[in-house]
Tab-separated table of C-alpha atoms in Angstrom:
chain	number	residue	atom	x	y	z
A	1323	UNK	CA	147.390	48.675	27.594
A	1324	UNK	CA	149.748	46.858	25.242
A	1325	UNK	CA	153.374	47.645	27.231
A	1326	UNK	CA	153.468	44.813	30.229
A	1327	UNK	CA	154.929	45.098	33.374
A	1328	UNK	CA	158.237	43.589	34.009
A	1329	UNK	CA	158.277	40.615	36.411
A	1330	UNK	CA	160.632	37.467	37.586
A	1331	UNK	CA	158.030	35.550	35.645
A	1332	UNK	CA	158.012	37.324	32.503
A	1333	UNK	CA	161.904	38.106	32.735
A	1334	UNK	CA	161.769	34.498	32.737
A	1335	UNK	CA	159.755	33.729	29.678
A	1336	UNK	CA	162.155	36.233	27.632
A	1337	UNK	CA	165.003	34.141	29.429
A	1338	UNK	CA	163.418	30.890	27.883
A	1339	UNK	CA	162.608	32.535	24.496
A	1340	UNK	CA	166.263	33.792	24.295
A	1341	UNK	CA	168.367	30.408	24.947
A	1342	UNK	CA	165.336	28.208	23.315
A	1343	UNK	CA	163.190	30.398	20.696
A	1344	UNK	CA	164.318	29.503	16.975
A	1345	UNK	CA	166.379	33.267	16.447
A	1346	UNK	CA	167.828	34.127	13.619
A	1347	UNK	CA	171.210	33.393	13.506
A	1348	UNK	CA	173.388	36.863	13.879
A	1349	UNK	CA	170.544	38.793	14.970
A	1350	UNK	CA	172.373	42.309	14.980
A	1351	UNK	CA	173.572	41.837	11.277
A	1352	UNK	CA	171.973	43.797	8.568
A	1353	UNK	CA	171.995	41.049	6.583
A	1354	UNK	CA	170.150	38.813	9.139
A	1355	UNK	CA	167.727	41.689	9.981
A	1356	UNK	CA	167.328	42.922	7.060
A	1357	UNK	CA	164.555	40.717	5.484
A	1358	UNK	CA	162.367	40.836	8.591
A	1359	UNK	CA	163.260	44.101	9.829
A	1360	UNK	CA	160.436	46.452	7.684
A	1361	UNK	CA	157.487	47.085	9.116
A	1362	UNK	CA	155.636	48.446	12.690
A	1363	UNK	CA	156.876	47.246	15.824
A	1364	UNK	CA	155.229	47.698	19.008
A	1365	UNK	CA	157.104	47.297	22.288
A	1366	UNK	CA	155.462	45.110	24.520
A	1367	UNK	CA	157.864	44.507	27.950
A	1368	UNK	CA	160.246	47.400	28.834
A	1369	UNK	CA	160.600	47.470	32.988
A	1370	UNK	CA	162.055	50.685	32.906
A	1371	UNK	CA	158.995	52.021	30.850
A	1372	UNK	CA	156.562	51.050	32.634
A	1373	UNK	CA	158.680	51.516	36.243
A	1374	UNK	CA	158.732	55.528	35.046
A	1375	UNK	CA	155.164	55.688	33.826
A	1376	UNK	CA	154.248	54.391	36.956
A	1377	UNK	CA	155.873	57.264	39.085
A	1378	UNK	CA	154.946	59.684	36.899
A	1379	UNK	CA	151.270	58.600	37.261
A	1380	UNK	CA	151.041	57.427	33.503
A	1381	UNK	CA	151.276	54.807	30.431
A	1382	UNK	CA	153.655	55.033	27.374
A	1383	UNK	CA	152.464	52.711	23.844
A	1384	UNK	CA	155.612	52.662	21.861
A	1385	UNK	CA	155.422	51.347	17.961
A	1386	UNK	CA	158.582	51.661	15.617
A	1387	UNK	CA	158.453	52.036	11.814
A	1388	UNK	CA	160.889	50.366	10.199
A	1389	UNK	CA	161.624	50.945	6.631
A	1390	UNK	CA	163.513	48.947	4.046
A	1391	UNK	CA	165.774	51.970	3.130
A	1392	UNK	CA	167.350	51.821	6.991
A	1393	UNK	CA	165.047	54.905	8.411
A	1394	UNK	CA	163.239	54.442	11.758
A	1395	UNK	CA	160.506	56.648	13.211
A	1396	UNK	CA	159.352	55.790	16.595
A	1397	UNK	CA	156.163	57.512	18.150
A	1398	UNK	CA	155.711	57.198	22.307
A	1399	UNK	CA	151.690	57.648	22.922
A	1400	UNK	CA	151.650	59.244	26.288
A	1401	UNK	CA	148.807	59.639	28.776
A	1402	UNK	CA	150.046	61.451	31.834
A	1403	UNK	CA	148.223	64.029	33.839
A	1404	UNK	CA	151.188	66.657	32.677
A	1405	UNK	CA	150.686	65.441	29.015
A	1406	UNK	CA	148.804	63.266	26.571
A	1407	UNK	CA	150.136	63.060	23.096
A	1408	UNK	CA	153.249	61.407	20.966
A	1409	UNK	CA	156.820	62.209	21.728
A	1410	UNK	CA	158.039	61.001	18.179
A	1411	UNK	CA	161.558	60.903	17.095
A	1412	UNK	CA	163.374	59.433	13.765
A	1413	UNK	CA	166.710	58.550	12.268
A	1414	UNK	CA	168.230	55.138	10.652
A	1415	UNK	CA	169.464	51.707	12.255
A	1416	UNK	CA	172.127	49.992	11.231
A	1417	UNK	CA	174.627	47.203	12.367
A	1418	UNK	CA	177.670	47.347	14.030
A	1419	UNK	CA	178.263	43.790	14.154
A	1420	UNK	CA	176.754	40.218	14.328
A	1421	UNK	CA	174.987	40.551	17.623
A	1422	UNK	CA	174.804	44.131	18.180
A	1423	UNK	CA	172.876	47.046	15.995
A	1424	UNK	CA	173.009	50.449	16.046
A	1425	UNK	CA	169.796	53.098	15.666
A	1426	UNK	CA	170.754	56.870	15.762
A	1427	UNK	CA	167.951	59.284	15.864
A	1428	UNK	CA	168.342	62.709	14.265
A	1429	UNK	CA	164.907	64.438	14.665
A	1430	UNK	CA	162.191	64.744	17.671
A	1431	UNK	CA	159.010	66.156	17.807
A	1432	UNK	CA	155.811	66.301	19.813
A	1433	UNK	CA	151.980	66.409	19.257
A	1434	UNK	CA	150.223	67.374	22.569
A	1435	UNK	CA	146.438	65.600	22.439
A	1436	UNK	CA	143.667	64.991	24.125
A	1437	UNK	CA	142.093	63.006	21.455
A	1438	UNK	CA	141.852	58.713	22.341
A	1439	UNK	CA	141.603	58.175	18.101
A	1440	UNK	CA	144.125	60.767	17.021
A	1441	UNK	CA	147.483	60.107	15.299
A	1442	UNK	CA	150.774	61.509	15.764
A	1443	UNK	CA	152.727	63.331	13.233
A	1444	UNK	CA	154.108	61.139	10.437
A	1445	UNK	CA	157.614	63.013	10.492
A	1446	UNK	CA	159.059	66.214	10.786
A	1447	UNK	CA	158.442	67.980	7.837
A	1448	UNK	CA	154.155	67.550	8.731
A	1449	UNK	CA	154.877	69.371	11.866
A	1450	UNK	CA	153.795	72.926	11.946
A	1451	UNK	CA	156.493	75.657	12.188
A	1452	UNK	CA	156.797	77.040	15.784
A	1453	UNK	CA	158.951	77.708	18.352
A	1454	UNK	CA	157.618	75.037	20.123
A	1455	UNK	CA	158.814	72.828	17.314
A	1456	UNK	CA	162.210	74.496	17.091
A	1457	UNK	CA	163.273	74.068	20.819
A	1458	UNK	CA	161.824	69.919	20.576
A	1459	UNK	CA	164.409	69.592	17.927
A	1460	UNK	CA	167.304	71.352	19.791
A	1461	UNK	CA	166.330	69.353	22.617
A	1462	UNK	CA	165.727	66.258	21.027
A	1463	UNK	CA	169.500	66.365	19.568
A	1464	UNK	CA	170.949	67.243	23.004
A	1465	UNK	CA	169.445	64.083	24.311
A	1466	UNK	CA	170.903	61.727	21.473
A	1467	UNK	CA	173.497	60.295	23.303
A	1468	UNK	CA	175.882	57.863	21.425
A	1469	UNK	CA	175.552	55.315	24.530
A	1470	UNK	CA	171.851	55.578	23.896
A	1471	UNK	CA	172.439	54.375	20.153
A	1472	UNK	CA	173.676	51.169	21.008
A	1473	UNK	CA	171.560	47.677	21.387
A	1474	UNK	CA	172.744	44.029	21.646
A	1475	UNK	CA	170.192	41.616	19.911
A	1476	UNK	CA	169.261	38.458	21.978
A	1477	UNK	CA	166.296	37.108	19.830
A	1478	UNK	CA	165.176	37.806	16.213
A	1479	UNK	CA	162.857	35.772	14.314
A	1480	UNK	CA	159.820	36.963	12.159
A	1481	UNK	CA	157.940	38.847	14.485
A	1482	UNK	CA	159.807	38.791	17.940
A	1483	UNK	CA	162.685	40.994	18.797
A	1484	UNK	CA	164.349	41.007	22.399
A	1485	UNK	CA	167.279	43.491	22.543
A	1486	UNK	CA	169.350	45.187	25.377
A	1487	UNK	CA	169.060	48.582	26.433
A	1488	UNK	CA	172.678	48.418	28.062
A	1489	UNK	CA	172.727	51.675	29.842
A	1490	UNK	CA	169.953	50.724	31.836
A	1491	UNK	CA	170.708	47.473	32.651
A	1492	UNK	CA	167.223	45.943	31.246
A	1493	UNK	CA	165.822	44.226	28.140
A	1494	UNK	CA	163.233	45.038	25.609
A	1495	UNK	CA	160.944	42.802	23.372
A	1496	UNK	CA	158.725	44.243	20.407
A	1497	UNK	CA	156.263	42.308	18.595
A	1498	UNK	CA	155.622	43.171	15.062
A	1499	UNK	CA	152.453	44.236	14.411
A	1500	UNK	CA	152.679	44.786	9.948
């Protein structure tokens, strides 16, 4: 299990991190992000991840790929009783301003396995045609909701990022992993 449970404790080591830990300065700029930015990220504390795994009687692992060129592709590893497999999804980030950035995802897709070892899909184009993959993608665009897109940046350095996920009132931090 690499996703930890939220707690006052650990909400309070991100606290500590954020108004002591040596960020970058301008976190949510491209050109502050930028040179650490590429590379996989895996999120490691997200309360409301692990509060809805939990009632849904499961686990998520999330990594993000983060390329140089500004494309992200982010692949959920889910073991539920309902499914086991990788919701994936991918797009571009971006920055809207110094402290906030911006990541809009364009494409989703799913790979349903039972397999511990397996990977998921690289990206769209690898999945195979089906109307199962057809109705993911109309889905997946549906649920791309322009308050979704948007994510303050309270810490950046090397290989720590702690951002806001606004519309749920709770913070995220991803370690970087390559």
């Amino acid at each position: 299990r690499d996703l930890s449970k939220g707690s006052k404790e650990r909400t309070g080591l991100l606290n500590d991190l954020i108004q002591n830990g040596d960020s970058i300065e301008h976190p949510g700029s491209q050109q502050s992000f930028m040179p650490v930015a590429p590379g996989r990220w895996r999120v490691i504390y997200a309360p409301h991840m692990t509060t809805m795994s939990g009632l849904a009687g499961g686990e998520f692992s999330v990594q993000y790929d983060l390329n140089d060129d500004g494309t992200i592709v982010s692949h959920a590893k889910c073991n539920f009783p309902f499914f086991k497999g990788f919701l994936s999804v991918s797009g571009t980030y971006d920055s809207i301003n110094n402290e906030v950035c911006r990541v809009d995802f364009d494409e989703a897709w799913v790979k349903a396995s039972n397999n511990e070892n397996e990977e998921p899909y690289p990206n769209i184009q690898s999945v195979p045609d089906s109307i199962l993959k057809s109705l993911i993608r109309i889905l997946g665009k549906a649920a791309f909701i322009d308050q979704f897109a948007v994510f303050p940046v309270s810490f950046l350095d090397s290989d720590t990022i702690v951002f806001d996920f606004e519309l749920l009132g709770t913070r995220i931090c991803a370690r970087k992993e390559q």
